[in-house]
JSON list of C-alpha atoms in Angstrom, two decimals:
[
{"chain": "A", "resi": 10, "resn": "MET", "atom": "CA", "xyz": [-21.67, -28.30, 10.15]},
{"chain": "A", "resi": 11, "resn": "GLU", "atom": "CA", "xyz": [-22.83, -29.94, 6.91]},
{"chain": "A", "resi": 12, "resn": "LYS", "atom": "CA", "xyz": [-22.32, -26.61, 5.18]},
{"chain": "A", "resi": 13, "resn": "TYR", "atom": "CA", "xyz": [-18.70, -26.15, 6.36]},
{"chain": "A", "resi": 14, "resn": "PHE", "atom": "CA", "xyz": [-17.66, -29.81, 6.17]},
{"chain": "A", "resi": 15, "resn": "PRO", "atom": "CA", "xyz": [-19.55, -31.10, 3.12]},
{"chain": "A", "resi": 16, "resn": "THR", "atom": "CA", "xyz": [-18.03, -34.60, 2.98]},
{"chain": "A", "resi": 17, "resn": "LEU", "atom": "CA", "xyz": [-19.22, -37.39, 5.23]},
{"chain": "A", "resi": 18, "resn": "ALA", "atom": "CA", "xyz": [-15.64, -38.33, 6.16]},
{"chain": "A", "resi": 19, "resn": "LEU", "atom": "CA", "xyz": [-14.93, -34.87, 7.64]},
{"chain": "A", "resi": 20, "resn": "GLN", "atom": "CA", "xyz": [-18.25, -34.91, 9.48]},
{"chain": "A", "resi": 21, "resn": "LYS", "atom": "CA", "xyz": [-17.36, -38.29, 11.00]},
{"chain": "A", "resi": 22, "resn": "ILE", "atom": "CA", "xyz": [-14.00, -36.91, 12.15]},
{"chain": "A", "resi": 23, "resn": "VAL", "atom": "CA", "xyz": [-15.67, -34.02, 13.97]},
{"chain": "A", "resi": 24, "resn": "ASN", "atom": "CA", "xyz": [-18.53, -36.11, 15.39]},
{"chain": "A", "resi": 25, "resn": "GLY", "atom": "CA", "xyz": [-16.27, -38.95, 16.58]},
{"chain": "A", "resi": 26, "resn": "PRO", "atom": "CA", "xyz": [-15.85, -37.86, 20.22]},
{"chain": "A", "resi": 27, "resn": "ILE", "atom": "CA", "xyz": [-19.54, -36.96, 20.52]},
{"chain": "A", "resi": 28, "resn": "VAL", "atom": "CA", "xyz": [-20.61, -40.38, 19.24]},
{"chain": "A", "resi": 29, "resn": "LEU", "atom": "CA", "xyz": [-18.11, -42.11, 21.54]},
{"chain": "A", "resi": 30, "resn": "ALA", "atom": "CA", "xyz": [-19.44, -40.17, 24.54]},
{"chain": "A", "resi": 31, "resn": "ASN", "atom": "CA", "xyz": [-22.99, -41.45, 23.75]},
{"chain": "A", "resi": 32, "resn": "GLY", "atom": "CA", "xyz": [-25.08, -39.39, 26.16]},
{"chain": "A", "resi": 33, "resn": "LEU", "atom": "CA", "xyz": [-23.90, -35.99, 24.94]},
{"chain": "A", "resi": 34, "resn": "LYS", "atom": "CA", "xyz": [-25.59, -35.96, 21.53]},
{"chain": "A", "resi": 35, "resn": "ASP", "atom": "CA", "xyz": [-27.94, -33.11, 22.45]},
{"chain": "A", "resi": 36, "resn": "ALA", "atom": "CA", "xyz": [-25.06, -30.75, 23.31]},
{"chain": "A", "resi": 37, "resn": "SER", "atom": "CA", "xyz": [-24.63, -27.58, 21.26]},
{"chain": "A", "resi": 38, "resn": "ILE", "atom": "CA", "xyz": [-21.00, -26.98, 20.27]},
{"chain": "A", "resi": 39, "resn": "THR", "atom": "CA", "xyz": [-19.56, -23.84, 18.71]},
{"chain": "A", "resi": 40, "resn": "ALA", "atom": "CA", "xyz": [-15.99, -23.88, 17.41]},
{"chain": "A", "resi": 41, "resn": "LYS", "atom": "CA", "xyz": [-13.79, -21.40, 15.58]},
{"chain": "A", "resi": 42, "resn": "VAL", "atom": "CA", "xyz": [-10.86, -22.67, 13.50]},
{"chain": "A", "resi": 43, "resn": "ARG", "atom": "CA", "xyz": [-8.55, -20.94, 11.06]},
{"chain": "A", "resi": 44, "resn": "GLY", "atom": "CA", "xyz": [-5.52, -21.86, 9.00]},
{"chain": "A", "resi": 45, "resn": "GLY", "atom": "CA", "xyz": [-4.64, -25.18, 7.45]},
{"chain": "A", "resi": 46, "resn": "GLY", "atom": "CA", "xyz": [-6.94, -27.19, 5.23]},
{"chain": "A", "resi": 47, "resn": "LYS", "atom": "CA", "xyz": [-10.38, -28.61, 5.85]},
{"chain": "A", "resi": 48, "resn": "GLU", "atom": "CA", "xyz": [-9.10, -31.93, 7.17]},
{"chain": "A", "resi": 49, "resn": "SER", "atom": "CA", "xyz": [-6.64, -30.28, 9.56]},
{"chain": "A", "resi": 50, "resn": "GLN", "atom": "CA", "xyz": [-9.41, -28.02, 10.80]},
{"chain": "A", "resi": 51, "resn": "ALA", "atom": "CA", "xyz": [-11.66, -31.05, 11.34]},
{"chain": "A", "resi": 52, "resn": "LEU", "atom": "CA", "xyz": [-8.91, -32.82, 13.30]},
{"chain": "A", "resi": 53, "resn": "SER", "atom": "CA", "xyz": [-8.33, -29.67, 15.33]},
{"chain": "A", "resi": 54, "resn": "MET", "atom": "CA", "xyz": [-12.04, -29.44, 16.14]},
{"chain": "A", "resi": 55, "resn": "ARG", "atom": "CA", "xyz": [-12.05, -33.11, 17.13]},
{"chain": "A", "resi": 56, "resn": "LEU", "atom": "CA", "xyz": [-9.19, -32.52, 19.58]},
{"chain": "A", "resi": 57, "resn": "GLY", "atom": "CA", "xyz": [-10.92, -29.46, 21.05]},
{"chain": "A", "resi": 58, "resn": "ILE", "atom": "CA", "xyz": [-14.23, -31.29, 21.46]},
{"chain": "A", "resi": 59, "resn": "THR", "atom": "CA", "xyz": [-12.40, -34.22, 23.05]},
{"chain": "A", "resi": 60, "resn": "ARG", "atom": "CA", "xyz": [-10.71, -31.95, 25.60]},
{"chain": "A", "resi": 61, "resn": "VAL", "atom": "CA", "xyz": [-14.01, -30.28, 26.48]},
{"chain": "A", "resi": 62, "resn": "LEU", "atom": "CA", "xyz": [-15.74, -33.64, 26.93]},
{"chain": "A", "resi": 63, "resn": "LEU", "atom": "CA", "xyz": [-12.89, -34.75, 29.21]},
{"chain": "A", "resi": 64, "resn": "ASN", "atom": "CA", "xyz": [-13.62, -31.76, 31.45]},
{"chain": "A", "resi": 65, "resn": "VAL", "atom": "CA", "xyz": [-17.23, -32.94, 31.64]},
{"chain": "A", "resi": 66, "resn": "ASP", "atom": "CA", "xyz": [-16.47, -36.65, 32.20]},
{"chain": "A", "resi": 67, "resn": "ALA", "atom": "CA", "xyz": [-12.90, -37.71, 33.01]},
{"chain": "A", "resi": 68, "resn": "GLU", "atom": "CA", "xyz": [-13.77, -41.41, 32.73]},
{"chain": "A", "resi": 69, "resn": "LEU", "atom": "CA", "xyz": [-13.85, -41.09, 28.93]},
{"chain": "A", "resi": 70, "resn": "LYS", "atom": "CA", "xyz": [-10.08, -40.58, 28.79]},
{"chain": "A", "resi": 71, "resn": "THR", "atom": "CA", "xyz": [-9.17, -44.23, 28.19]},
{"chain": "A", "resi": 72, "resn": "ALA", "atom": "CA", "xyz": [-11.78, -44.58, 25.43]},
{"chain": "A", "resi": 73, "resn": "PHE", "atom": "CA", "xyz": [-10.65, -41.36, 23.73]},
{"chain": "A", "resi": 74, "resn": "ARG", "atom": "CA", "xyz": [-6.99, -42.36, 23.95]},
{"chain": "A", "resi": 75, "resn": "ALA", "atom": "CA", "xyz": [-7.72, -45.81, 22.50]},
{"chain": "A", "resi": 76, "resn": "ALA", "atom": "CA", "xyz": [-9.63, -44.21, 19.62]},
{"chain": "A", "resi": 77, "resn": "GLY", "atom": "CA", "xyz": [-6.71, -41.83, 18.95]},
{"chain": "A", "resi": 78, "resn": "TYR", "atom": "CA", "xyz": [-8.64, -38.65, 19.70]},
{"chain": "A", "resi": 79, "resn": "MET", "atom": "CA", "xyz": [-6.11, -37.33, 22.23]},
{"chain": "A", "resi": 80, "resn": "THR", "atom": "CA", "xyz": [-3.20, -37.06, 19.79]},
{"chain": "A", "resi": 81, "resn": "ARG", "atom": "CA", "xyz": [-2.24, -33.63, 18.48]},
{"chain": "A", "resi": 82, "resn": "ASP", "atom": "CA", "xyz": [-0.62, -33.20, 15.08]},
{"chain": "A", "resi": 83, "resn": "PRO", "atom": "CA", "xyz": [2.98, -32.17, 15.93]},
{"chain": "A", "resi": 84, "resn": "ARG", "atom": "CA", "xyz": [3.88, -30.74, 12.51]},
{"chain": "A", "resi": 85, "resn": "LYS", "atom": "CA", "xyz": [4.57, -27.01, 12.38]},
{"chain": "A", "resi": 86, "resn": "LYS", "atom": "CA", "xyz": [5.64, -24.56, 9.72]},
{"chain": "A", "resi": 87, "resn": "GLU", "atom": "CA", "xyz": [9.41, -24.55, 9.28]},
{"chain": "A", "resi": 88, "resn": "ARG", "atom": "CA", "xyz": [11.08, -21.19, 9.90]},
{"chain": "A", "resi": 89, "resn": "LYS", "atom": "CA", "xyz": [12.73, -19.13, 7.16]},
{"chain": "A", "resi": 90, "resn": "LYS", "atom": "CA", "xyz": [16.51, -19.42, 7.13]},
{"chain": "A", "resi": 91, "resn": "PRO", "atom": "CA", "xyz": [18.86, -16.51, 6.38]},
{"chain": "A", "resi": 92, "resn": "GLY", "atom": "CA", "xyz": [20.08, -16.41, 2.79]},
{"chain": "A", "resi": 93, "resn": "LEU", "atom": "CA", "xyz": [17.08, -18.36, 1.52]},
{"chain": "A", "resi": 94, "resn": "LYS", "atom": "CA", "xyz": [13.80, -17.12, 0.10]},
{"chain": "A", "resi": 95, "resn": "ARG", "atom": "CA", "xyz": [11.67, -19.45, 2.25]},
{"chain": "A", "resi": 96, "resn": "ALA", "atom": "CA", "xyz": [12.45, -22.30, 4.64]},
{"chain": "A", "resi": 97, "resn": "ARG", "atom": "CA", "xyz": [14.24, -24.38, 1.98]},
{"chain": "A", "resi": 98, "resn": "ARG", "atom": "CA", "xyz": [13.81, -22.46, -1.27]},
{"chain": "A", "resi": 99, "resn": "ALA", "atom": "CA", "xyz": [17.19, -21.09, -2.37]},
{"chain": "A", "resi": 100, "resn": "PRO", "atom": "CA", "xyz": [17.54, -18.08, -4.67]},
{"chain": "A", "resi": 101, "resn": "GLN", "atom": "CA", "xyz": [17.65, -18.93, -8.36]},
{"chain": "A", "resi": 102, "resn": "TRP", "atom": "CA", "xyz": [21.13, -19.97, -9.43]},
{"chain": "A", "resi": 103, "resn": "SER", "atom": "CA", "xyz": [22.46, -18.94, -12.82]},
{"chain": "A", "resi": 104, "resn": "LYS", "atom": "CA", "xyz": [25.31, -20.83, -14.38]},
{"chain": "A", "resi": 105, "resn": "ARG", "atom": "CA", "xyz": [26.72, -17.80, -16.23]}
]
């Protein structure tokens, strides 16, 4: 993980649920993420790890919710509109 997430802040994001669960530090976790940036991928991994740990021990739900680990990022890519080049980018306008 240190190779993929080089900064300590990103490593703390991913390790947050594992540290909060205490007894599960010896668990081996494999995750596959794609798209977005490094921080979004770290947050996505944190959510996935949290959901897996909830399947193992449902009593952790209140602690995870209080720590904010259960919240998913609701932002999505805006769709392309007709007549525009991208979602909001209009074609170049010439005055003459």
